[in-house]
Coordinates of C-alpha atoms and ligand atoms in Angstrom, one line a residue:
M1142 CA 120.5 111.3 105.5
K1143 CA 119.6 114.6 107.5
E1144 CA 116.6 115.2 105.4
L1145 CA 115.4 111.6 105.7
L1146 CA 115.7 111.7 109.5
E1147 CA 113.6 115.0 109.4
D1148 CA 111.0 113.3 107.3
A1149 CA 110.9 110.2 109.5
Q1150 CA 110.5 112.5 112.5
K1151 CA 107.2 113.8 111.0
I1152 CA 105.7 110.3 111.1
K1153 CA 107.3 109.6 114.6
S1154 CA 106.0 112.7 116.1
L1155 CA 102.5 112.1 114.8
E1156 CA 102.6 115.2 112.5
I1157 CA 101.4 112.5 109.9
Q1158 CA 98.7 110.2 111.3
G1159 CA 96.5 107.4 110.1
A1160 CA 97.7 104.2 108.6
S1161 CA 97.1 105.0 104.9
N1162 CA 98.7 108.5 105.3
V1163 CA 101.6 107.1 107.0
A1164 CA 102.2 104.5 104.2
I1165 CA 102.0 107.0 101.5
S1166 CA 104.3 109.5 103.3
A1167 CA 106.9 106.8 104.1
I1168 CA 107.3 105.5 100.5
E1169 CA 107.4 109.2 99.2
F1170 CA 110.1 109.9 101.7
L1171 CA 112.2 106.7 100.5
S1172 CA 111.7 108.0 96.9
N1173 CA 112.9 111.5 97.8
Y1174 CA 115.7 110.1 99.6
A1175 CA 116.8 108.0 96.6
K1176 CA 116.7 111.2 94.4
R1177 CA 119.3 112.9 96.7
L1178 CA 121.5 109.7 96.8
K1179 CA 124.8 109.7 95.0
C1180 CA 126.4 106.2 95.0
K1181 CA 129.4 104.9 93.2
N1182 CA 128.1 101.3 93.0
I1183 CA 124.9 99.5 93.2
E1184 CA 125.8 97.7 96.5
T1185 CA 126.3 101.0 98.3
C1186 CA 122.9 102.1 96.8
F1187 CA 121.2 99.1 98.3
K1188 CA 123.0 99.4 101.6
K1189 CA 121.8 103.1 102.0
L1190 CA 118.2 102.3 100.9
N1191 CA 118.0 99.4 103.3
D1192 CA 119.2 101.6 106.1
A1193 CA 116.6 104.1 105.1
Q1194 CA 114.0 101.5 105.1
V1195 CA 114.8 100.5 108.7
I1196 CA 114.7 104.2 109.9
L1197 CA 111.2 104.5 108.3
I1198 CA 109.8 101.3 109.6
D1199 CA 110.9 102.2 113.0
T1200 CA 109.0 105.3 113.2
R1201 CA 105.7 103.2 113.6
P1202 CA 106.8 99.6 113.6
T1203 CA 103.1 98.5 114.0
E1204 CA 101.9 99.9 110.7
P1205 CA 102.0 97.1 108.0
A1206 CA 100.6 99.2 105.1
M1207 CA 103.8 101.2 105.4
K1208 CA 106.0 98.2 105.8
N1209 CA 104.4 96.4 102.9
G1210 CA 104.9 99.4 100.8
L1211 CA 108.7 99.8 101.6
K1212 CA 109.0 95.9 101.2
Y1213 CA 107.2 96.1 97.8
I1214 CA 109.7 98.7 96.4
M1215 CA 112.8 97.0 97.9
N1216 CA 111.7 93.6 96.5
K1217 CA 111.1 94.9 93.1
L1218 CA 114.6 96.6 93.2
E1219 CA 116.2 93.4 94.4
Q1220 CA 114.7 91.5 91.4
E1221 CA 116.1 94.0 89.0
K1222 CA 119.4 94.6 90.8
E1223 CA 121.6 93.0 88.0
S1224 CA 120.3 95.5 85.4
I1225 CA 120.2 98.7 87.5
I1226 CA 122.5 101.6 86.8
P1227 CA 123.0 103.5 90.1
E1228 CA 122.2 107.0 88.6
Y1229 CA 118.8 105.7 87.5
I1230 CA 117.8 103.9 90.7
S1231 CA 115.6 106.8 91.9
D1232 CA 113.5 106.5 88.6
I1233 CA 112.8 102.9 89.3
I1234 CA 111.8 103.7 93.0
E1235 CA 109.6 106.4 91.8
K1236 CA 107.8 104.0 89.5
Y1237 CA 107.2 101.4 92.1
K1238 CA 106.2 104.1 94.6
N1239 CA 103.5 105.3 92.2
L1240 CA 102.3 101.7 91.7
Y1241 CA 102.0 101.1 95.4
C1242 CA 100.2 104.4 95.9
E1243 CA 97.8 103.3 93.0
M1244 CA 97.2 100.1 94.8
L1245 CA 96.2 101.9 98.0
Q1246 CA 94.0 104.5 96.0
D1247 CA 92.2 101.7 94.0
S1248 CA 91.5 99.8 97.1
K1249 CA 90.1 102.9 98.7
R1250 CA 87.7 103.4 95.8
R1251 CA 86.7 99.8 95.8
I1252 CA 86.1 99.9 99.5
A1253 CA 83.9 103.0 99.3
E1254 CA 81.9 101.4 96.5
I1255 CA 81.4 98.1 98.3
G1256 CA 81.0 99.5 101.8
S1257 CA 78.4 102.1 100.7
R1258 CA 76.0 99.3 99.6
R1259 CA 75.7 98.4 103.3
I1260 CA 73.8 101.7 103.9
P1261 CA 70.4 101.2 102.5
A1262 CA 68.5 103.6 100.2
S1263 CA 65.4 104.1 102.4
S1264 CA 63.1 106.8 103.7
R1265 CA 64.0 106.0 107.3
K1266 CA 67.2 107.6 108.5
F1267 CA 69.8 105.0 108.9
N1268 CA 72.3 105.5 111.9
V1269 CA 76.0 104.7 111.4
M1270 CA 78.5 104.9 114.2
T1271 CA 82.3 105.3 113.9
H1272 CA 85.4 105.8 116.1
C1273 CA 88.6 107.9 115.5
H1274 CA 89.4 108.9 112.0
S1275 CA 89.7 106.5 109.2
S1276 CA 89.9 107.6 105.6
L1277 CA 88.4 104.3 104.5
V1278 CA 85.4 104.8 106.6
T1279 CA 84.9 108.5 105.6
G1280 CA 85.3 107.2 101.9
I1281 CA 82.5 104.9 102.4
L1282 CA 80.3 107.6 104.1
L1283 CA 81.0 110.2 101.4
E1284 CA 80.2 107.7 98.7
A1285 CA 76.8 106.8 100.4
K1286 CA 76.0 110.5 100.7
K1287 CA 76.8 110.9 97.0
Q1288 CA 74.4 108.2 96.2
G1289 CA 71.7 110.2 98.1
K1290 CA 71.4 107.8 101.0
N1291 CA 69.6 108.9 104.0
F1292 CA 71.7 108.5 107.1
K1293 CA 73.4 110.3 110.1
V1294 CA 76.6 109.5 111.8
I1295 CA 77.5 109.3 115.5
N1296 CA 81.2 109.7 116.1
T1297 CA 83.5 109.6 119.2
E1298 CA 85.9 112.3 119.9
T1299 CA 88.7 109.7 120.4
Q1300 CA 91.0 110.8 123.3
P1301 CA 93.7 111.7 123.7
R1302 CA 94.5 113.2 120.3
L1303 CA 90.8 113.8 119.3
Q1304 CA 91.0 112.5 115.7
G1305 CA 87.2 112.2 115.9
R1306 CA 87.1 115.9 115.3
K1307 CA 88.7 115.4 111.9
T1308 CA 86.0 112.8 111.0
A1309 CA 83.2 115.2 112.2
I1310 CA 84.5 118.2 110.3
K1311 CA 84.9 116.2 107.1
L1312 CA 81.4 114.6 107.2
M1313 CA 79.8 118.0 108.2
K1314 CA 81.5 119.7 105.2
A1315 CA 79.9 117.1 103.0
N1316 CA 76.6 117.9 104.6
I1317 CA 76.2 114.7 106.5
E1318 CA 74.3 115.0 109.9
I1319 CA 76.8 114.2 112.6
I1320 CA 76.5 113.7 116.3
H1321 CA 79.7 113.9 118.2
V1322 CA 80.0 112.2 121.7
V1323 CA 82.8 111.6 124.2
D1324 CA 84.3 108.1 124.1
S1325 CA 82.7 107.0 127.4
A1326 CA 79.4 107.7 125.9
M1327 CA 79.7 105.2 123.2
R1328 CA 77.5 102.6 124.8
W1329 CA 74.8 105.1 125.7
A1330 CA 75.0 106.5 122.0
V1331 CA 74.6 103.1 120.3
R1332 CA 71.5 102.4 122.4
H1333 CA 70.1 106.0 122.4
Y1334 CA 70.3 106.4 118.6
Q1335 CA 69.6 102.7 118.0
V1336 CA 72.6 102.5 115.8
D1337 CA 72.2 100.3 112.8
L1338 CA 75.7 99.8 111.6
I1339 CA 79.2 100.3 113.2
L1340 CA 82.1 101.0 110.9
I1341 CA 85.7 101.4 111.9
G1342 CA 89.1 101.5 110.2
A1343 CA 92.3 99.4 111.1
D1344 CA 95.9 99.8 111.3
S1345 CA 96.9 96.1 111.2
I1346 CA 95.2 92.8 110.5
T1347 CA 96.8 89.5 111.8
S1348 CA 96.8 86.1 110.2
E1349 CA 94.0 85.0 112.6
G1350 CA 91.8 87.9 111.6
T1351 CA 92.4 89.9 114.6
I1352 CA 92.4 93.6 113.7
I1353 CA 94.4 96.4 115.5
N1354 CA 92.9 99.8 115.7
K1355 CA 92.6 103.0 117.9
I1356 CA 92.1 102.4 121.6
G1357 CA 88.4 102.2 122.3
S1358 CA 87.7 100.0 119.2
R1359 CA 87.2 96.8 121.2
L1360 CA 85.0 98.6 123.7
L1361 CA 82.9 99.6 120.7
A1362 CA 82.9 95.9 119.4
L1363 CA 81.8 94.7 122.8
V1364 CA 79.0 97.3 122.8
A1365 CA 77.9 96.1 119.2
H1366 CA 78.0 92.6 120.5
E1367 CA 75.8 93.4 123.5
E1368 CA 73.3 95.5 121.5
H1369 CA 73.2 93.1 118.5
V1370 CA 74.6 95.8 116.1
P1371 CA 76.5 94.8 112.9
F1372 CA 80.2 95.6 113.4
Y1373 CA 82.4 96.0 110.2
V1374 CA 86.0 97.0 109.6
A1375 CA 87.0 98.8 106.4
S1376 CA 90.6 98.1 105.5
P1377 CA 92.7 97.4 102.4
L1378 CA 94.3 93.9 102.4
L1379 CA 97.6 95.9 102.3
K1380 CA 97.3 96.3 106.2
Y1381 CA 97.7 92.5 106.6
N1382 CA 100.9 91.8 108.5
P1383 CA 102.2 88.6 106.9
E1384 CA 104.8 88.1 109.7
T1385 CA 101.9 87.2 112.0
N1386 CA 101.5 84.1 109.9
L1387 CA 105.0 83.1 111.0
G1388 CA 104.2 83.6 114.7
L1389 CA 105.0 87.2 115.3
L1390 CA 102.8 88.8 117.8
E1391 CA 101.7 92.4 117.1
T1392 CA 102.6 94.8 119.8
I1393 CA 100.6 97.8 121.0
E1394 CA 102.1 101.3 120.5
M1395 CA 102.4 103.1 123.8
R1396 CA 102.5 106.9 123.5
D1397 CA 103.8 109.7 125.5
P1398 CA 101.8 110.1 128.9
Q1399 CA 102.0 113.7 128.4
E1400 CA 99.2 113.4 125.8
I1401 CA 96.9 112.5 128.7
W1402 CA 98.2 114.8 131.5
E1403 CA 100.8 117.3 130.9
N1404 CA 102.0 118.1 134.4
P1405 CA 100.6 115.4 136.7
P1406 CA 101.6 115.5 140.4
E1407 CA 104.4 113.1 141.2
G1408 CA 103.6 109.5 142.1
I1409 CA 100.9 109.0 139.4
K1410 CA 101.8 106.5 136.7
I1411 CA 100.1 107.2 133.4
L1412 CA 99.8 104.7 130.6
N1413 CA 98.8 105.7 127.1
P1414 CA 98.1 102.6 124.9
A1415 CA 97.3 104.0 121.3
F1416 CA 95.7 100.9 120.0
E1417 CA 94.0 97.7 120.8
T1418 CA 92.9 94.4 119.4
V1419 CA 89.5 93.4 118.2
S1420 CA 89.1 89.6 117.9
R1421 CA 87.5 88.1 114.9
R1422 CA 84.6 86.7 116.9
Y1423 CA 83.4 90.4 117.3
I1424 CA 83.7 91.4 113.7
D1425 CA 80.8 90.6 111.3
G1426 CA 82.9 91.4 108.3
L1427 CA 86.0 93.0 106.8
I1428 CA 85.4 95.3 104.0
T1429 CA 88.3 95.1 101.5
E1430 CA 89.0 95.8 97.9
A1431 CA 88.4 92.1 97.3
G1432 CA 85.0 92.1 98.9
I1433 CA 83.4 91.6 102.3
F1434 CA 84.3 88.4 104.2
A1435 CA 85.2 87.1 107.6
S1436 CA 88.5 88.7 108.8
S1437 CA 90.1 85.1 109.2
H1438 CA 90.2 84.8 105.5
V1439 CA 92.5 87.7 105.0
P1440 CA 95.7 85.7 104.5
N1441 CA 94.2 83.7 101.5
Y1442 CA 92.8 87.0 99.8
F1443 CA 96.1 88.8 100.6
A1444 CA 98.2 86.0 99.0
K1445 CA 95.8 85.9 95.9
T1446 CA 95.6 89.7 95.5
Y1447 CA 99.3 90.7 96.2
P1448 CA 101.4 87.6 95.6
E1449 CA 104.6 89.6 95.4
L1450 CA 104.1 90.7 99.1
V1451 CA 103.8 87.3 100.7
Ligands
RUB2960 C1 94.5 106.2 113.5 C2 93.7 105.1 113.4 C3 92.9 104.9 112.2 C4 93.6 103.9 111.3 C5 93.0 103.8 110.0 O1 95.5 106.3 114.5 O2 93.6 104.4 114.3 O3 91.6 104.5 112.4 O4 94.9 104.3 111.2 O5 93.2 104.9 109.1 P1 96.6 107.5 114.6 P2 92.9 104.8 107.6 O6 95.9 108.8 114.2 O7 97.0 107.4 116.0 O8 97.7 107.2 113.5 O9 91.6 104.1 107.4 O10 92.9 106.2 107.1 O11 94.1 104.1 107.0

């Protein structure tokens, strides 16, 4: 249990960041925990694994790709419970962990392929804007570059943890022209560079087609609306939170105020919301492994694509 708690802390402390990374790490941690488990009977094994699942989900409760992954593994185990021999349980977990990772990787490849078609092959330089660091968005941009498309990217630094720098470095290394701006210059940049397309990632998608992503995402969506720029969200369907269909309201993760101001004078209250919602009316389309569609269709596509997770 000590090692599992240490692993969980890596997610909680944000040593591991980004929805896809968090999901892959959490199921890896569950699988490693199972390898260390020594249980006399199957009931004890399930009890320990369920406790581990709760600890991992608690690290970032608003990350459905992680929750769906852990649920996928535990549901599969539950279905096979009668025939499982405790000493082989870790092999079964490893198998389903790999299957879930493959689902995420396949979605990423498909999203890169589909999304890259939204960047035209033309002699005029196309301007794309993004916010924060999304491996799905960078996947699309790297694929477009591979296809020889002519474009540049404007990206925001993304305060307070500056994940925008990660995006900038990754794209710069692929020889993509990049212009880095402070968050509060996002409206200015959209107009100044006559941005053609805005692409962001997502942490969570609700049954009504609202997406939750890094703070500043809605501001960018509002700018897109004001400036008539197409606004797209790249996300695997695995970030859909099926519990929102049953009425659950997603909450916004509040982070340590020290990220913003380490030693503020007494008497100043600092709030650090890490995410915010973007309503479906501001989203032109969701780019998923099942194609591009209005974000409100996500529950149907999710049920069709991943019936075992409904
Ligand atoms: C990261 C963030 C990313 C999404 C999508 O927040 O908001 O845009 O998680 O990432 P944090 P991906 O760094 O605070 O976890 O597209 O890679 O899944």
